[in-house]
PDB file of C-alpha atoms and ligand atoms in Angstrom:
ATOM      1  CA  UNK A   1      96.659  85.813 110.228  1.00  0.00           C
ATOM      2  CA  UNK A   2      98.344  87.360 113.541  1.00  0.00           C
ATOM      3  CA  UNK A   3      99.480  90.754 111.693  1.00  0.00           C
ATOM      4  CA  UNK A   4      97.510  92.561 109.626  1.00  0.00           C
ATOM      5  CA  UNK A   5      99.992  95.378 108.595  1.00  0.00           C
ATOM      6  CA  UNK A   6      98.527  99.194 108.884  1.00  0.00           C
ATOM      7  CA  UNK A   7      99.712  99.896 105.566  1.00  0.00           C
ATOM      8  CA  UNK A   8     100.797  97.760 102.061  1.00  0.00           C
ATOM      9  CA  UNK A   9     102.299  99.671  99.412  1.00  0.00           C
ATOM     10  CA  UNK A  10     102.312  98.337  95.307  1.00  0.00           C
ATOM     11  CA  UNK A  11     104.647  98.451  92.950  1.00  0.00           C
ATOM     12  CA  UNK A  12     102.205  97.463  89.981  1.00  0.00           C
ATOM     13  CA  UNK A  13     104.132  96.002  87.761  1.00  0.00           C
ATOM     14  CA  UNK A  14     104.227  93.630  84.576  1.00  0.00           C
ATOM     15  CA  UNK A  15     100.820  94.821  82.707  1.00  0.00           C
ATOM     16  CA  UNK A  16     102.840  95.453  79.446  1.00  0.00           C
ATOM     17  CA  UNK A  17     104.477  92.303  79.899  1.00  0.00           C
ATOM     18  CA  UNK A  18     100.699  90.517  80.506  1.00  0.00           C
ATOM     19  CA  UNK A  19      99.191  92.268  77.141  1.00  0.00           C
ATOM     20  CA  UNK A  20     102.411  90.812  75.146  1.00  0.00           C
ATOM     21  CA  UNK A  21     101.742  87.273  75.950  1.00  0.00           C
ATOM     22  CA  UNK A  22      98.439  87.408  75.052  1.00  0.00           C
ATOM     23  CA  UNK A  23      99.536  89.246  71.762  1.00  0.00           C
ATOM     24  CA  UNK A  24      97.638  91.952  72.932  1.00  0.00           C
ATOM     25  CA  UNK A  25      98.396  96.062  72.945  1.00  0.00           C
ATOM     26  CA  UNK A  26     100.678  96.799  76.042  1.00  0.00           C
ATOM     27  CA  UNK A  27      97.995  99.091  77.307  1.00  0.00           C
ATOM     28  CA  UNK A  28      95.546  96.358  77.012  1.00  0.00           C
ATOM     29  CA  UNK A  29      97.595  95.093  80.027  1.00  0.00           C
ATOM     30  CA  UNK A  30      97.142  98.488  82.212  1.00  0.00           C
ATOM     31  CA  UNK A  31      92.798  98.033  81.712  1.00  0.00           C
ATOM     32  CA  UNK A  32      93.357  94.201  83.138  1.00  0.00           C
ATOM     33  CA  UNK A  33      95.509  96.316  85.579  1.00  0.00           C
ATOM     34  CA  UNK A  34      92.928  98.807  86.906  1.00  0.00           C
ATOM     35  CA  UNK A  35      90.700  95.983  87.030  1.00  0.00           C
ATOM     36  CA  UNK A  36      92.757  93.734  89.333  1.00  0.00           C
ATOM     37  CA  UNK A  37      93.849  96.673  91.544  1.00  0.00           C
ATOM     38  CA  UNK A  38      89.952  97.237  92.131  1.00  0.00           C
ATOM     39  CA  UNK A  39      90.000  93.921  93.608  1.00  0.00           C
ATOM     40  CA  UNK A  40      93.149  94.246  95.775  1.00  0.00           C
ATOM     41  CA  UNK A  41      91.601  97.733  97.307  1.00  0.00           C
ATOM     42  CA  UNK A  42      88.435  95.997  98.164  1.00  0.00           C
ATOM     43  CA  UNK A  43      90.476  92.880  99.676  1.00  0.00           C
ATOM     44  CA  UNK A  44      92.346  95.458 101.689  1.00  0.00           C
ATOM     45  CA  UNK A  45      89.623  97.468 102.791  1.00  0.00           C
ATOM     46  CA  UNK A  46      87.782  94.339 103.993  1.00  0.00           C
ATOM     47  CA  UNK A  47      90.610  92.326 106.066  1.00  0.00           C
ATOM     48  CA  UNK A  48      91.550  95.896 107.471  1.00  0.00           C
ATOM     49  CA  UNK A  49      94.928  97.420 106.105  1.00  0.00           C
ATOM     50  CA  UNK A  50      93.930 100.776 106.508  1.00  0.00           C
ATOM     51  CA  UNK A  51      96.862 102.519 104.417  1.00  0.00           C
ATOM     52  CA  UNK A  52      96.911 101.249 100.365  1.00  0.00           C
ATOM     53  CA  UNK A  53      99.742 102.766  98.083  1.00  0.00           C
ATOM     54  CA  UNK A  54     100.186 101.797  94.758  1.00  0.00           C
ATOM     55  CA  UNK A  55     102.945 102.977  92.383  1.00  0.00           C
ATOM     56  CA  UNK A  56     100.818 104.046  89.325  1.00  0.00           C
ATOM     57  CA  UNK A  57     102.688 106.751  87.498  1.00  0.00           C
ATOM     58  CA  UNK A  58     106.081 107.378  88.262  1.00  0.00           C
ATOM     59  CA  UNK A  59     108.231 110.393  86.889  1.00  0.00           C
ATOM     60  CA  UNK A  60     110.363 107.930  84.825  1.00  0.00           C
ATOM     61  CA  UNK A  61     107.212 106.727  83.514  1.00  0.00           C
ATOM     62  CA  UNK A  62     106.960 109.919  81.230  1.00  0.00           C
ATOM     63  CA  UNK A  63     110.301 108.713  79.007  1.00  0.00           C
ATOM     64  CA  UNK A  64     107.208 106.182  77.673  1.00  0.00           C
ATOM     65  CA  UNK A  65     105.815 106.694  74.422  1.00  0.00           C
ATOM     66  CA  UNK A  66     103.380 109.257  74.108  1.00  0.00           C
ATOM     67  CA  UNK A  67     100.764 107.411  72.999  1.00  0.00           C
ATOM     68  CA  UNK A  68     101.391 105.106  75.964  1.00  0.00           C
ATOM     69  CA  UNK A  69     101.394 108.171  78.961  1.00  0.00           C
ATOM     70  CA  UNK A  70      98.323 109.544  77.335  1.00  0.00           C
ATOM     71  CA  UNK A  71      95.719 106.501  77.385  1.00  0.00           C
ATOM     72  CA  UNK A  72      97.033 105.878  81.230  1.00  0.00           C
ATOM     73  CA  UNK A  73      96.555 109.014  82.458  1.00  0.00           C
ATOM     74  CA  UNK A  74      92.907 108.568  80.437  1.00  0.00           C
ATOM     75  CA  UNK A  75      92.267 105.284  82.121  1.00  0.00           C
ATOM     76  CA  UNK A  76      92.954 106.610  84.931  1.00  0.00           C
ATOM     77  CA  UNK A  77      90.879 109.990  84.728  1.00  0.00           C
ATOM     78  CA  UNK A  78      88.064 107.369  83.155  1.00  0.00           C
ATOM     79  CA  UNK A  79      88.355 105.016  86.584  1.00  0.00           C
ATOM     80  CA  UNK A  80      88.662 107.385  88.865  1.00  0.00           C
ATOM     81  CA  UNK A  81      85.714 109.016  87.467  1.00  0.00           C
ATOM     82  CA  UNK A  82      84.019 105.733  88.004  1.00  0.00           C
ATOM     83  CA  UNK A  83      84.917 104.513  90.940  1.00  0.00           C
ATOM     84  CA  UNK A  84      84.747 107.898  93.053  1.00  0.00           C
ATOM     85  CA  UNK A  85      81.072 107.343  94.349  1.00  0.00           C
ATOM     86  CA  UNK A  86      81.612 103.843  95.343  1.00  0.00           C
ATOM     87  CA  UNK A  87      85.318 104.508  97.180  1.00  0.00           C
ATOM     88  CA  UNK A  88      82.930 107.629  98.879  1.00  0.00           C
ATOM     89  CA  UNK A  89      80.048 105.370 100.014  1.00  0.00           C
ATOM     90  CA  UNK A  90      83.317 102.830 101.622  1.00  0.00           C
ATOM     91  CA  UNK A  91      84.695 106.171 103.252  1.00  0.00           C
ATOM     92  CA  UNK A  92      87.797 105.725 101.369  1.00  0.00           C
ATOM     93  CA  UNK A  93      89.998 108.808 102.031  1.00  0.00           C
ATOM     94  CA  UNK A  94      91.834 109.747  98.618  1.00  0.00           C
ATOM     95  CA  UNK A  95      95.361 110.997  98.404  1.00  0.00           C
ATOM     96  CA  UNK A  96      97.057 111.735  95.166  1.00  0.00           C
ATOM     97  CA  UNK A  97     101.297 111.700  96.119  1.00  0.00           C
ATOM     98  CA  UNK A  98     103.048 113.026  93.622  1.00  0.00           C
ATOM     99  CA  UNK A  99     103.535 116.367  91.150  1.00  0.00           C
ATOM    100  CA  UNK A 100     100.801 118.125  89.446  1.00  0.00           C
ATOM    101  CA  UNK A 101     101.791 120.688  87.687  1.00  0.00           C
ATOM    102  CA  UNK A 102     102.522 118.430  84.647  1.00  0.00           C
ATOM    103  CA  UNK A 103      99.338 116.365  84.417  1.00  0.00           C
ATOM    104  CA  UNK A 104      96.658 117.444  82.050  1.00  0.00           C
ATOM    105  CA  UNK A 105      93.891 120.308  83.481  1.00  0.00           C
ATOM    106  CA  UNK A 106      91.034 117.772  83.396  1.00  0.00           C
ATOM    107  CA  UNK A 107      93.036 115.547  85.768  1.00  0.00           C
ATOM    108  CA  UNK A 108      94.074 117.810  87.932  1.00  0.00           C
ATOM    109  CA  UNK A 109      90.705 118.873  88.312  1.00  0.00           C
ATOM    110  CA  UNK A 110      89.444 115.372  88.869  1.00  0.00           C
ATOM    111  CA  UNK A 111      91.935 114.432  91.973  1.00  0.00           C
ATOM    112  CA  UNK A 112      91.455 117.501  93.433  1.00  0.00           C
ATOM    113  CA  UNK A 113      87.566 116.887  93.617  1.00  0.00           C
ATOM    114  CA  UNK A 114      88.113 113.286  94.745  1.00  0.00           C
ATOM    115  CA  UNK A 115      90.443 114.524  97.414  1.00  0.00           C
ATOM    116  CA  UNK A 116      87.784 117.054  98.978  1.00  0.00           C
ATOM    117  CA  UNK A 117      84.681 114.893  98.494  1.00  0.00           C
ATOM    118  CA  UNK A 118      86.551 112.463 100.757  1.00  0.00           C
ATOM    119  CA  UNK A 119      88.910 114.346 102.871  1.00  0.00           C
ATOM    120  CA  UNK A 120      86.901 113.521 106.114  1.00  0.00           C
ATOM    121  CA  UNK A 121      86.480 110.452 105.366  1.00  0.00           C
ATOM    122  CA  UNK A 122      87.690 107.736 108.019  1.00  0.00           C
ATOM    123  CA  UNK A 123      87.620 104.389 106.516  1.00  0.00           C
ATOM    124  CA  UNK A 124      90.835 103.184 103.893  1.00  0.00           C
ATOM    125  CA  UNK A 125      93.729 105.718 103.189  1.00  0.00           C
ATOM    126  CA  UNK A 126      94.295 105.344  99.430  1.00  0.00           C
ATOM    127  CA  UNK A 127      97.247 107.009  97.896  1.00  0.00           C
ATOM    128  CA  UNK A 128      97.557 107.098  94.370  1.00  0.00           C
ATOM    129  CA  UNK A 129     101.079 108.280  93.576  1.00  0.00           C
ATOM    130  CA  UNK A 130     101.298 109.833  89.898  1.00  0.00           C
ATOM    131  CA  UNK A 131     104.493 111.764  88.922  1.00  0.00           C
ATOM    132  CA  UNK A 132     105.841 110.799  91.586  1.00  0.00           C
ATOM    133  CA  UNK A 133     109.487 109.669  92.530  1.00  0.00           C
ATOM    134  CA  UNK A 134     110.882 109.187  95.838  1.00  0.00           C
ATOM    135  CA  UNK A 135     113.909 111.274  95.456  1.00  0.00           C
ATOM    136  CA  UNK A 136     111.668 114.388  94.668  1.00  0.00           C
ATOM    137  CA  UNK A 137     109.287 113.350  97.727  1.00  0.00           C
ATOM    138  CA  UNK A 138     112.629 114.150  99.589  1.00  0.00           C
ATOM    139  CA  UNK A 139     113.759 117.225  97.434  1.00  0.00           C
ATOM    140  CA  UNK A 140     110.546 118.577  97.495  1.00  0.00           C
ATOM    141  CA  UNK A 141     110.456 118.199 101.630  1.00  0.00           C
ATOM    142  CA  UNK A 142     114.559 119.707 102.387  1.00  0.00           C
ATOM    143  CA  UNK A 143     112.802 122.840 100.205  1.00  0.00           C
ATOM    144  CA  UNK A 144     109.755 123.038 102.457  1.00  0.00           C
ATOM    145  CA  UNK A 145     112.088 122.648 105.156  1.00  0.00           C
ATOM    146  CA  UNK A 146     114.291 125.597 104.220  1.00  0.00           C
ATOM    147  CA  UNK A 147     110.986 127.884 102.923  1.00  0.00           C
ATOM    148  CA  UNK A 148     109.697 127.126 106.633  1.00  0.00           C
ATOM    149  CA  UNK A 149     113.330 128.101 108.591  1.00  0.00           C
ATOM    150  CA  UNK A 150     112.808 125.352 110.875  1.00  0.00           C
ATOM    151  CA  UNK A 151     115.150 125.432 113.810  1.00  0.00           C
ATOM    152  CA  UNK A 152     118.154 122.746 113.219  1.00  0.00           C
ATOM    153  CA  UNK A 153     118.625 120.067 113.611  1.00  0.00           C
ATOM    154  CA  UNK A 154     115.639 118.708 111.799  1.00  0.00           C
ATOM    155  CA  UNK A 155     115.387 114.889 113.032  1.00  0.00           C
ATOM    156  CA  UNK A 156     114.308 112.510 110.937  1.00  0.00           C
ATOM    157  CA  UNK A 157     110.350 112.241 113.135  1.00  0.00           C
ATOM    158  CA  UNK A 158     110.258 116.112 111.782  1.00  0.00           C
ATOM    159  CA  UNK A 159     111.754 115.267 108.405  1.00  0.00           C
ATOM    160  CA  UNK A 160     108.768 112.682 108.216  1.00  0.00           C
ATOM    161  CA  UNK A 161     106.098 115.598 108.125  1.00  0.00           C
ATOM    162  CA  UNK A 162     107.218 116.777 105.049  1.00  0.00           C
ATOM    163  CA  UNK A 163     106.662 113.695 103.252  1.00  0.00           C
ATOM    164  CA  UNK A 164     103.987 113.434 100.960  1.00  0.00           C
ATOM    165  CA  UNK A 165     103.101 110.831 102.159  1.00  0.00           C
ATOM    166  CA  UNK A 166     102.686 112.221 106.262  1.00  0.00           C
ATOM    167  CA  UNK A 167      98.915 111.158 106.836  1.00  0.00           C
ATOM    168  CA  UNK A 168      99.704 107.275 106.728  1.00  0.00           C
ATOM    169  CA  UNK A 169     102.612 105.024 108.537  1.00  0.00           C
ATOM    170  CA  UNK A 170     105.474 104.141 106.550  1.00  0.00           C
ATOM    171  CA  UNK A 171     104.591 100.770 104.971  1.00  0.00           C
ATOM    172  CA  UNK A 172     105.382  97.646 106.877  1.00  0.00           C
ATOM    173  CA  UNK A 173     104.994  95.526 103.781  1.00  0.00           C
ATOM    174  CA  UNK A 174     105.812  96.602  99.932  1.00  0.00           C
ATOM    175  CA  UNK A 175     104.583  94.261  97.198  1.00  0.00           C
ATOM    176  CA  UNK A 176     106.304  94.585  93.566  1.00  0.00           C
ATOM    177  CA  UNK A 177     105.092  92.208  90.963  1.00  0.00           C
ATOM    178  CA  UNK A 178     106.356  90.824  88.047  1.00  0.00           C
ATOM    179  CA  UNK A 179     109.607  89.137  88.854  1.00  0.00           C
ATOM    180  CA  UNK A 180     111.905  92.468  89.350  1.00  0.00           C
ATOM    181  CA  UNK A 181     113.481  93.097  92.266  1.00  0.00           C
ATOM    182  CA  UNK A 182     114.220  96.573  92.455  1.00  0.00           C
ATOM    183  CA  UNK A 183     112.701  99.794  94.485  1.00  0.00           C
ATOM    184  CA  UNK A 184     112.874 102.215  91.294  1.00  0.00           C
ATOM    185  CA  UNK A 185     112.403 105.406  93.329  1.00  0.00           C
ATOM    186  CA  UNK A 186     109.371 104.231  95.233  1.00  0.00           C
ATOM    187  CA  UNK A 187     109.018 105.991  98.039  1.00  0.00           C
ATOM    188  CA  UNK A 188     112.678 106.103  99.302  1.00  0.00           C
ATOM    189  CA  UNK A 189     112.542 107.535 103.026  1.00  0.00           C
ATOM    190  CA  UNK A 190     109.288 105.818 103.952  1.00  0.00           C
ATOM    191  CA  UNK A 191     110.876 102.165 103.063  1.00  0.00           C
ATOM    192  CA  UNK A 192     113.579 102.107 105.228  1.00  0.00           C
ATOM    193  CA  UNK A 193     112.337  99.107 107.262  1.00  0.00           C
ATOM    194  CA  UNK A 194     109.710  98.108 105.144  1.00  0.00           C
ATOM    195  CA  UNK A 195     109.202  93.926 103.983  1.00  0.00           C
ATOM    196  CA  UNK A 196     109.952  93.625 100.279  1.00  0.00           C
ATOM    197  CA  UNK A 197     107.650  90.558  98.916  1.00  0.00           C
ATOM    198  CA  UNK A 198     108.657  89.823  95.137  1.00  0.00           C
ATOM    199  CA  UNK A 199     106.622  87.985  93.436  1.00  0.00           C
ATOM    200  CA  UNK A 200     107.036  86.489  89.309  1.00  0.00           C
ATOM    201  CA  UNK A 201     102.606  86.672  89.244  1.00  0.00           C
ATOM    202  CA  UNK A 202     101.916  89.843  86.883  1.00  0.00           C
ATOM    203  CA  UNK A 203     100.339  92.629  88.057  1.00  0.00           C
ATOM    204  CA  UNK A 204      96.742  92.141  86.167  1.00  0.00           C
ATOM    205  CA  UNK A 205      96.991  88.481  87.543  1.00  0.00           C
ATOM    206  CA  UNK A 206      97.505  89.418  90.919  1.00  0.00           C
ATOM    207  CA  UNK A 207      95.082  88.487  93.148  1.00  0.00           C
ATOM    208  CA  UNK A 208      93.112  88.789  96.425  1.00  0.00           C
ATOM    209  CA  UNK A 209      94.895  84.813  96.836  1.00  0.00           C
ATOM    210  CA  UNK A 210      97.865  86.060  95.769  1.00  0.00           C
ATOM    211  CA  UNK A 211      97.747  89.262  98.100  1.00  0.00           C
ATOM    212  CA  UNK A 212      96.898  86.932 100.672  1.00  0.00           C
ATOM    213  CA  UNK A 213     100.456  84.263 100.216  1.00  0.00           C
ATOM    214  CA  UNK A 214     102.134  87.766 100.846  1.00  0.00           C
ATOM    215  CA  UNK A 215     100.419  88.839 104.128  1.00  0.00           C
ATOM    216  CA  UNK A 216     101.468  84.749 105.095  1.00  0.00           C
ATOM    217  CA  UNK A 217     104.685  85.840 104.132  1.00  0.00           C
ATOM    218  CA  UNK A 218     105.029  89.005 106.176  1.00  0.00           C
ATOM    219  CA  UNK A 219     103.165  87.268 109.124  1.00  0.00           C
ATOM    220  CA  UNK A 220     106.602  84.938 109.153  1.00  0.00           C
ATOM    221  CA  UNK A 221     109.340  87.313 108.815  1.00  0.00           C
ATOM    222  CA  UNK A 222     111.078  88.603 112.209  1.00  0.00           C
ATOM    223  CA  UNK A 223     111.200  92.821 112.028  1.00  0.00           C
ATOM    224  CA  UNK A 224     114.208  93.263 113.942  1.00  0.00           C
ATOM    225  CA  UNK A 225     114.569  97.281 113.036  1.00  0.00           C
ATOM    226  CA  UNK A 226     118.363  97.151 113.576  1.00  0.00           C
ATOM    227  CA  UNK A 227     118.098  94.320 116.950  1.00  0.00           C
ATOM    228  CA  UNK A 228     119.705  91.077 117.242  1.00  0.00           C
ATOM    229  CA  UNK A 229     117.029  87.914 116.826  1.00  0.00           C
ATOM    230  CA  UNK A 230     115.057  86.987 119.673  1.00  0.00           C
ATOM    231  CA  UNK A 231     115.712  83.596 118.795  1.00  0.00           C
ATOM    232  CA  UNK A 232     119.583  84.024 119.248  1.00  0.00           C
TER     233      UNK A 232
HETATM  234  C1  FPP B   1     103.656  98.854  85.162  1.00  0.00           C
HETATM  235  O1  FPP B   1     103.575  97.865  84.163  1.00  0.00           O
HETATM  236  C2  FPP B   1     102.368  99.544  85.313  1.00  0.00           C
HETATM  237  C3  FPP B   1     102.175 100.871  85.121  1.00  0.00           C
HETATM  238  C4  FPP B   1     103.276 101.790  84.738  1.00  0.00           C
HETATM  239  C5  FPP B   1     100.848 101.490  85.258  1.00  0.00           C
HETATM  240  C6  FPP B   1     100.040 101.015  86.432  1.00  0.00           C
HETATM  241  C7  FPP B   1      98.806 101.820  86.485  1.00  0.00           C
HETATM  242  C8  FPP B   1      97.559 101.310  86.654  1.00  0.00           C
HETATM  243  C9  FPP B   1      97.310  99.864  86.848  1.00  0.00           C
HETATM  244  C10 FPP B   1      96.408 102.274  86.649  1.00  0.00           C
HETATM  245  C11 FPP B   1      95.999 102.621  88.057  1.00  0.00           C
HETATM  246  C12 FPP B   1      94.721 103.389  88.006  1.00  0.00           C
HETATM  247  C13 FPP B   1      94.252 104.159  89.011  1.00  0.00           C
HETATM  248  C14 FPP B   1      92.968 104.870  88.842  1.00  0.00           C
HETATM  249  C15 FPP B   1      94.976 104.310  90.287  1.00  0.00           C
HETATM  250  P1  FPP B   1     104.536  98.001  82.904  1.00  0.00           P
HETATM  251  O2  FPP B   1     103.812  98.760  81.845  1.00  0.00           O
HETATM  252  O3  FPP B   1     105.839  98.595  83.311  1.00  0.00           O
HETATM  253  O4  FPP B   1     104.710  96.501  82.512  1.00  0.00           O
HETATM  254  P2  FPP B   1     105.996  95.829  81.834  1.00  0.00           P
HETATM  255  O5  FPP B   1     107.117  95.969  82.823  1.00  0.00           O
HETATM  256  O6  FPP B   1     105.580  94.419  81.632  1.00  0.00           O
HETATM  257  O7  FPP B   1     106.262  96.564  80.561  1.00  0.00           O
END
């Protein structure tokens, strides 16, 4: 493959969808999840997309049954857990995007260890985005903006630095699973000329192969950012 793009975000989605076929409990179909986006992080990590998003709690997510929010944010406190010495030892840098004043204490606790241990770390950039929704990424910048009393105007390169998400590119490539194609307050600023693969394969069947037809895909589409085709 010619491009390899700097950074692939993930809409993970489809898991509940995945446990019902298999007349299974829906958050049967987040555990296959954690287990397939293990795999995708390591595929990333070793063909070299050094930026990795993935969609894993958004705010909307909290309208959910309770029962539902609580054994995610579990699994992931459990994985996380797990996984931290192993992401460490691959110099994984660890972001969590997103707000935390409304996770639980032990959480909290938890990303902000895994985000010190490997804050100098200088392999993959993994952001984790939990409470998060790309219309309060914005809101939560324009308040920054105003606390700070920039001098205006504010262009959109200063705008940018506000982000949450201002350590990694904006995404050249966005992946959402499942068969819907819609954004659903995913990182809203940072998509504007992003690729937008769709794909019908659930999330806890998504694989390294399937990972792969996408990067064919984005290795054949023409980024014009706003110019006519070169072939024209
Ligand atoms: C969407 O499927 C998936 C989620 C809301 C959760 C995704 C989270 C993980 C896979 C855990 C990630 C863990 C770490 C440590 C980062 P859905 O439930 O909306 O599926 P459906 O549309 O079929 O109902």
């Amino acid at each position: 493959m010619d491009k390899i793009p700097q950074h692939v975000a993930f809409i993970m989605d489809g898991n509940g969808r995945w446990a019902k076929k298999r007349f299974l409990p829906r958050v049967a179909g987040h555990v296959k999840g954690v287990s397939a986006l293990k795999k995708i992080v390591d595929h990333c990590d070793a063909i070299g997309i050094k930026n990795v998003t993935v969609f894993a709690f958004g705010r909307e997510n909290w309208n959910r049954p309770q029962s539902e929010v609580s054994f995610l944010m579990k699994l992931m406190l459990k994985k996380l857990n797990k996984e931290l010495g192993e992401l460490n030892s691959k110099k994984a840098q660890i972001h969590f995007i997103g707000d935390r004043t409304r996770i639980n204490h032990e959480f909290a606790k938890c990303i902000e260890h895994a985000e010190q241990l490997t804050a100098n770390n200088t392999g993959i950039i993994f952001n984790i985005c939990v409470d998060y929704s790309g219309e309060c990424d914005i809101i939560q910048a324009v308040n920054r903006i105003i606390q700070d009393k920039l001098e205006l105007p504010v262009t959109e390169q200063i705008f940018a630095k506000y982000l949450l998400t201002s350590h990694s590119p904006n995404p050249e490539l966005v992946i959402r699973t499942s068969g819907e194609s819609r954004i659903s307050n995913f990182m809203l600023w940072q998509l504007a000329y992003s690729e937008i693969y769709f794909c019908q394969t659930l999330w806890p069947d998504f694989t390294p192969i399937e990972l792969n037809k996408a990067l064919e895909w984005y290795n054949n589409r023409e980024r014009r950012f706003g110019k006519i085709s070169e072939q024209l």
